[in-house]
Tab-separated table of C-alpha atoms and ligand atoms in Angstrom:
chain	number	residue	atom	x	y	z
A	748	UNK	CA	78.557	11.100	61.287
A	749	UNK	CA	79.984	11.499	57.864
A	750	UNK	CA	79.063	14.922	56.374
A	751	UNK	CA	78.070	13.542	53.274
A	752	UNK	CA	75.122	11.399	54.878
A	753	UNK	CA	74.373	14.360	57.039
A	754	UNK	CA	73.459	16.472	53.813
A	755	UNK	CA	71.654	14.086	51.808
A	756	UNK	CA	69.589	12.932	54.807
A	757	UNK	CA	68.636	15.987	56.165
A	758	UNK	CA	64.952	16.989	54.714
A	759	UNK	CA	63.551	14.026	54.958
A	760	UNK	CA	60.835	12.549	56.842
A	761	UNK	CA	61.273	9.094	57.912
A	762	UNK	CA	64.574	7.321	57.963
A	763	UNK	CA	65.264	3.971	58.052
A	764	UNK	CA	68.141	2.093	59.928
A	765	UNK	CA	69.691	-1.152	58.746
A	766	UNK	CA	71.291	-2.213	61.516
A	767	UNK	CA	73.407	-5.747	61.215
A	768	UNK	CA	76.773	-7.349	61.495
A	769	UNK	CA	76.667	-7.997	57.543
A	770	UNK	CA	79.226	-10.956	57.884
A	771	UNK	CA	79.005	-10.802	55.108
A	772	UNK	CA	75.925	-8.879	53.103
A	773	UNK	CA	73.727	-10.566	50.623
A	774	UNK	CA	70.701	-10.236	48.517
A	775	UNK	CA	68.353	-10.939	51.501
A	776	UNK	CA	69.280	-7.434	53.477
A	777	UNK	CA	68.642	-5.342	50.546
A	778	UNK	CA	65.511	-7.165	49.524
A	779	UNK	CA	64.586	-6.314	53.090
A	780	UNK	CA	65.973	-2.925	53.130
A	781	UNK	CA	63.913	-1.821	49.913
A	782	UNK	CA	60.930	-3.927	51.043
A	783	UNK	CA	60.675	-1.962	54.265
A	784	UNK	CA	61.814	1.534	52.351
A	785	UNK	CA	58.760	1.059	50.294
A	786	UNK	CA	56.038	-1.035	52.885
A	787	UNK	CA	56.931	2.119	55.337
A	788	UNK	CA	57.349	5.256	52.856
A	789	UNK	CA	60.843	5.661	54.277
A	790	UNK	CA	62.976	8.112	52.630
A	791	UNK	CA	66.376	6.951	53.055
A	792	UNK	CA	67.833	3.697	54.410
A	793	UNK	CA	71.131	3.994	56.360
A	794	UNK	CA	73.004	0.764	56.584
A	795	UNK	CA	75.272	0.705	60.252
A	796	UNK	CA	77.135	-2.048	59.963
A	797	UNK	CA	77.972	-2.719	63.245
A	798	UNK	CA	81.342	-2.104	65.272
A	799	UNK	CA	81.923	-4.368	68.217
A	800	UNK	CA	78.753	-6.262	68.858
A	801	UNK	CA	78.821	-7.235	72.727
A	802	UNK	CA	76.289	-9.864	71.982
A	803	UNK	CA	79.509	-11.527	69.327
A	804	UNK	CA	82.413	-11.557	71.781
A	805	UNK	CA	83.470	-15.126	71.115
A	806	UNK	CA	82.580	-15.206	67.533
A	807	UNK	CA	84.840	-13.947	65.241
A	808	UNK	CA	83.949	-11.724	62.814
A	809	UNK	CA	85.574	-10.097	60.092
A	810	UNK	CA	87.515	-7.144	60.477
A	811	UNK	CA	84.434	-3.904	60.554
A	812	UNK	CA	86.382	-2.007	57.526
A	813	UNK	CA	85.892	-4.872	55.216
A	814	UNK	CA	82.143	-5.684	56.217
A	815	UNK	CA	82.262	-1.710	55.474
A	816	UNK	CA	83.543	-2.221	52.175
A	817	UNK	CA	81.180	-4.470	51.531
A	818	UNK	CA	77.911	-2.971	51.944
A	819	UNK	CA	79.362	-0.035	50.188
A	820	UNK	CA	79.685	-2.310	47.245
A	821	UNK	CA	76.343	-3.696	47.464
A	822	UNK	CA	74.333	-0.397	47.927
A	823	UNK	CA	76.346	1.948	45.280
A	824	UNK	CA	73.382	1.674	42.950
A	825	UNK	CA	70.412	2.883	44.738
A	826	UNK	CA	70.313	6.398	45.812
A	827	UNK	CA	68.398	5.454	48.761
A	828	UNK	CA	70.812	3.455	50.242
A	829	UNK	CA	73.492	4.551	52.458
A	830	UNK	CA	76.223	3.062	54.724
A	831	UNK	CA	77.798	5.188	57.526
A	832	UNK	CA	80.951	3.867	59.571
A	833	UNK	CA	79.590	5.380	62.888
A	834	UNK	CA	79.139	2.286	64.683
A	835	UNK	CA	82.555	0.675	63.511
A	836	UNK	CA	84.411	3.851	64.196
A	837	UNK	CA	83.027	3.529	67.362
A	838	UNK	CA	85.305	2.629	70.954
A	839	UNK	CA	84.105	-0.555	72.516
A	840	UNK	CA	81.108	-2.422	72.290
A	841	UNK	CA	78.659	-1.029	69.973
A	842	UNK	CA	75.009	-0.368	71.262
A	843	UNK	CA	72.080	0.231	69.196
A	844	UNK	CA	70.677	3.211	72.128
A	845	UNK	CA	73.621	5.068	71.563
A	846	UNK	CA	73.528	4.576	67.922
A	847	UNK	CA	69.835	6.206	67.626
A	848	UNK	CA	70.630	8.574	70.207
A	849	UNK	CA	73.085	10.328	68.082
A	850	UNK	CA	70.620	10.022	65.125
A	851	UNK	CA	67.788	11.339	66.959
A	852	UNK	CA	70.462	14.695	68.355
A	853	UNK	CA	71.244	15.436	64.669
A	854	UNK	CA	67.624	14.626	62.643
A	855	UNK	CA	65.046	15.327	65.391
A	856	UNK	CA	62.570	16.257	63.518
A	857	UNK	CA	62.816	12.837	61.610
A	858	UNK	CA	60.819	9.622	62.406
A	859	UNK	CA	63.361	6.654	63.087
A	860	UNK	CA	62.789	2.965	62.143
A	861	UNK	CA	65.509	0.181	62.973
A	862	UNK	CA	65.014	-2.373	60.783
A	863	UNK	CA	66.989	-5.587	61.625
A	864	UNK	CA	66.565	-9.388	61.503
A	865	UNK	CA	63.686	-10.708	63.661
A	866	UNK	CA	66.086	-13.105	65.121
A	867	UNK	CA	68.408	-10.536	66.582
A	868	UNK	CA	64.637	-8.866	67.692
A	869	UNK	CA	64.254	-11.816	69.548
A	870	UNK	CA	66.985	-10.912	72.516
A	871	UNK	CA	65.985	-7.168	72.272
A	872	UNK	CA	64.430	-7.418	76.073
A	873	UNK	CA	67.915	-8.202	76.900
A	874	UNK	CA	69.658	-4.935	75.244
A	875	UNK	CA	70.999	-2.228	77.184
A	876	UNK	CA	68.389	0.529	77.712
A	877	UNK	CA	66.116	-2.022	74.954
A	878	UNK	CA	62.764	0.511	76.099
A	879	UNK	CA	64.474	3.768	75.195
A	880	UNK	CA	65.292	1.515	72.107
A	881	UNK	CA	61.446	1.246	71.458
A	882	UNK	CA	61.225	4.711	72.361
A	883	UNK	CA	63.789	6.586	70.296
A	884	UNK	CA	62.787	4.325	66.726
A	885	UNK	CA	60.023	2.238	65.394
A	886	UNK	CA	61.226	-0.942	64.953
A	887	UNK	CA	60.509	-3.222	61.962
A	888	UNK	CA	61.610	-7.065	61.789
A	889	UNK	CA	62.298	-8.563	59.122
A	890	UNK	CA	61.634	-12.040	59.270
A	891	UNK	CA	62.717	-15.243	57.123
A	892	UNK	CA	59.715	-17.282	55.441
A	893	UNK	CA	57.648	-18.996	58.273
A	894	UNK	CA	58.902	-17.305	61.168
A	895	UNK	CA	56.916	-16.782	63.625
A	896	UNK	CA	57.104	-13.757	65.522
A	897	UNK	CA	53.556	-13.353	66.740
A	898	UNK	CA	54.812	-13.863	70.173
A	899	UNK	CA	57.323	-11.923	70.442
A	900	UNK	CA	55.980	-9.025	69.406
A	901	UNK	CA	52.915	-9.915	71.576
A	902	UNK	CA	55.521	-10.250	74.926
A	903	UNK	CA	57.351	-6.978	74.119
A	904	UNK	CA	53.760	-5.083	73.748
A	905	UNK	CA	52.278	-6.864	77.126
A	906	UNK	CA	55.459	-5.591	78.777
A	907	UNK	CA	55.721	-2.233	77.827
A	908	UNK	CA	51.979	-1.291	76.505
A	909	UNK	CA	53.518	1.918	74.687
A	910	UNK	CA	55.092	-0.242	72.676
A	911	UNK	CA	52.084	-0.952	70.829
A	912	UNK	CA	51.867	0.218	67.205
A	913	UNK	CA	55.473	0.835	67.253
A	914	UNK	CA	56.968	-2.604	66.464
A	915	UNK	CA	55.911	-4.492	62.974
A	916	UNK	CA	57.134	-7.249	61.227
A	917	UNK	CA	57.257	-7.676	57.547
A	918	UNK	CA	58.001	-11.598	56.043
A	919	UNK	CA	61.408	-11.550	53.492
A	920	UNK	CA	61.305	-14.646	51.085
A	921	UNK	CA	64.557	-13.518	50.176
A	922	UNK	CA	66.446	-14.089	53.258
A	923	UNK	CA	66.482	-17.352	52.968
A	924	UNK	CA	70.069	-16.381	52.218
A	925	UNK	CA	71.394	-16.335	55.560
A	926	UNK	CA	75.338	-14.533	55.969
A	927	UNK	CA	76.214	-17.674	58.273
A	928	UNK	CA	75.388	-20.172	55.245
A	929	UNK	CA	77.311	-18.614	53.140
A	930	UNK	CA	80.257	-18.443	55.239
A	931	UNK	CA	79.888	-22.263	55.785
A	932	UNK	CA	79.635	-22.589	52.143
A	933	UNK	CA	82.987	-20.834	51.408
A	934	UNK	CA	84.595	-22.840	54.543
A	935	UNK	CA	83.461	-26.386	52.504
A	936	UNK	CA	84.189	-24.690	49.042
A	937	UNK	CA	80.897	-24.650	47.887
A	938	UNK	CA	78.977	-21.804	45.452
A	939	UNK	CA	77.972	-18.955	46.553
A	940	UNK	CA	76.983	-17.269	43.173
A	941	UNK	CA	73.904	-15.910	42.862
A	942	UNK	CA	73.388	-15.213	46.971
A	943	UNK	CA	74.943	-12.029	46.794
A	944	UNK	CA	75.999	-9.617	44.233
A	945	UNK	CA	79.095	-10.931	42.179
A	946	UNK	CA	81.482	-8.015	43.539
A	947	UNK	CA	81.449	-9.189	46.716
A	948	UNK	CA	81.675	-12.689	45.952
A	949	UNK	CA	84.958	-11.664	44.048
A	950	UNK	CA	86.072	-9.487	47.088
A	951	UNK	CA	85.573	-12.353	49.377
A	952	UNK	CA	87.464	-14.567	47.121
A	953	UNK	CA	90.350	-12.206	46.651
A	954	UNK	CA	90.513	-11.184	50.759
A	955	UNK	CA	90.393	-14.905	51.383
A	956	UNK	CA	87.554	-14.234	53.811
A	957	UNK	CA	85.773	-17.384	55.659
A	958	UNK	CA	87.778	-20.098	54.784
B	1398	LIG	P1	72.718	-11.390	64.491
B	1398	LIG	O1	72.610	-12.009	65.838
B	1398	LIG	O2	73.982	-11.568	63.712
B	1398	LIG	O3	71.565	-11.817	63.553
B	1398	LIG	C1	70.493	-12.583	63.999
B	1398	LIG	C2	69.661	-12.911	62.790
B	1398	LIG	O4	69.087	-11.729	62.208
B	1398	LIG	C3	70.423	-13.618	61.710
B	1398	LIG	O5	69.554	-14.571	61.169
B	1398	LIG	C4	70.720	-12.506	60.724
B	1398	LIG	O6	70.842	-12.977	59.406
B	1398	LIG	C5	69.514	-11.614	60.844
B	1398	LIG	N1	69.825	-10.203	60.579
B	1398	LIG	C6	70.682	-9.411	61.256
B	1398	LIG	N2	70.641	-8.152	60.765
B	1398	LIG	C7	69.740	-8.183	59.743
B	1398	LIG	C8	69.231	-7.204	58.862
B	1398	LIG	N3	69.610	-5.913	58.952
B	1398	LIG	N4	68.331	-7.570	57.932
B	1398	LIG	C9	67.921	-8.855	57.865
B	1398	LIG	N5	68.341	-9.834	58.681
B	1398	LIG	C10	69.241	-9.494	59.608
B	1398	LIG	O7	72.391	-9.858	64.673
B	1398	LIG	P2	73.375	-8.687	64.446
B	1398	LIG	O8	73.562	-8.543	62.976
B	1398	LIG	O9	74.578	-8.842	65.292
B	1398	LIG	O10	72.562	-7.471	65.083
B	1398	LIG	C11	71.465	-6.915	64.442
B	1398	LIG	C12	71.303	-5.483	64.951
B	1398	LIG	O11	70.894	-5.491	66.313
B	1398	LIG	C13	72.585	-4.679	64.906
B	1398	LIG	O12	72.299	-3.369	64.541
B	1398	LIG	C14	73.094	-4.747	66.322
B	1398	LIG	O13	73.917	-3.644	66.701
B	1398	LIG	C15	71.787	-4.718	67.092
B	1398	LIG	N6	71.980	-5.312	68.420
B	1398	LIG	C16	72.086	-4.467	69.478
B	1398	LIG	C17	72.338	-4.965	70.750
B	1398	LIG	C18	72.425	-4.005	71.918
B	1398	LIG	O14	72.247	-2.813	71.720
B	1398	LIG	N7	72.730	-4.505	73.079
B	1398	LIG	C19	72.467	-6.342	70.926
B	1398	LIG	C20	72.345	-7.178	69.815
B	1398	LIG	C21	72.119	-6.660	68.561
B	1398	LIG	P3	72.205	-12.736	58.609
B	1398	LIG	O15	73.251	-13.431	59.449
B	1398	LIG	O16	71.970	-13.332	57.293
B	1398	LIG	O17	72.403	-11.261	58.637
């Protein structure tokens, strides 16, 4: 990990993990991200874009420096954000277990909490080593307006009791944005203003991304 991130994390209590593909970012993560840093008293949020995701092999998806580049952009005015490349520097597929294992070897004494879209929660019985997940972070969904994710929280907490307490959900309004819309939206040349911050709509014109 980036010495950098290693210094300005260290000290604090709970951290927070953004984990996503960020295909590309938009105003809904970092709605979400602040919503949870404040809902959950987190201290930091650390956005991990992600590498390889072996979920995404026949998608493709923008080269990991540029999704990098990105969220760089779009967190460089909060002081509680920050992005670290450790997923996308990464060999292979990238999984989440190994991600917060290396998190948990170099803050132990911190609390984790993955925060990530309660849609990608939903195949989370399916990840590799998905209890030491569980066990390693809290894990907070963030869900779209009207999602319902009662159930699956209820199925993951049947299944694996100690679970319980250590999985919440918060409701985003703001991610209605969604990164695949506005990839469509660029492919049939429509706006995309106002969905995510202006830098990055520039960068994705300039790049030529989605089209
Ligand atoms: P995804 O399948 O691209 O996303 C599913 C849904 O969740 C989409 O609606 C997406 O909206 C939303 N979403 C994703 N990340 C979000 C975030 N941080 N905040 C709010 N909404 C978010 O999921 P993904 O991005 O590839 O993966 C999410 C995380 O789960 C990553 O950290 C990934 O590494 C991890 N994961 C791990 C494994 C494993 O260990 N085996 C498998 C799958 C995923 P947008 O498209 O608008 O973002």
């Amino acid at each position: 990990m980036e010495a950098k991130i290693r210094e300005s994390i260290a000290g604090g209590k709970k951290l927070g993990i953004m984990g996503g593909t960020f295909d590309p970012i938009h105003y809904g993560h970092m709605v979400a991200a602040e919503t949870a840093r404040i809902e959950f008293g987190l201290d930091r949020v650390l956005f991990i874009p992600t590498g390889s995701p072996p979920h995404k092999e026949n998608r493709l998806i923008t080269d990991a420096s540029l999704r990098y580049e990105m969220v760089e952009m779009a967190i460089q005015n909060n002081k509680n954000f920050m992005v670290s490349r450790m997923e996308i520097d990464r060999e292979g597929p990238t999984y989440t277990v190994d991600t917060l294992r290396i998190l948990h070897s170099i803050f132990p004494e911190q609390e984790l909490q993955f925060i990530t879209g309660t849609d990608a929660l939903k195949e989370m019985l399916t990840w590799r080593e998905h209890e030491e997940v569980i066990k390693l972070a809290r894990i907070i969904g963030v869900s779209r307006p009207g999602y319902d994710s009662k159930n699956l929280i209820e199925k993951i907490s049947r299944m694996y009791p100690f679970t319980k307490n250590r999985i919440a959900q918060i409701e985003i309004p703001a991610l209605a944005i969604s990164s695949t819309d506005i990839r469509m939206r660029v492919a049939n040349n429509k706006p995309i203003r106002y969905l995510l911050p202006d830098e990055i709509r520039l960068f994705i014109k300039n790049k030529g991304l989605y089209h």
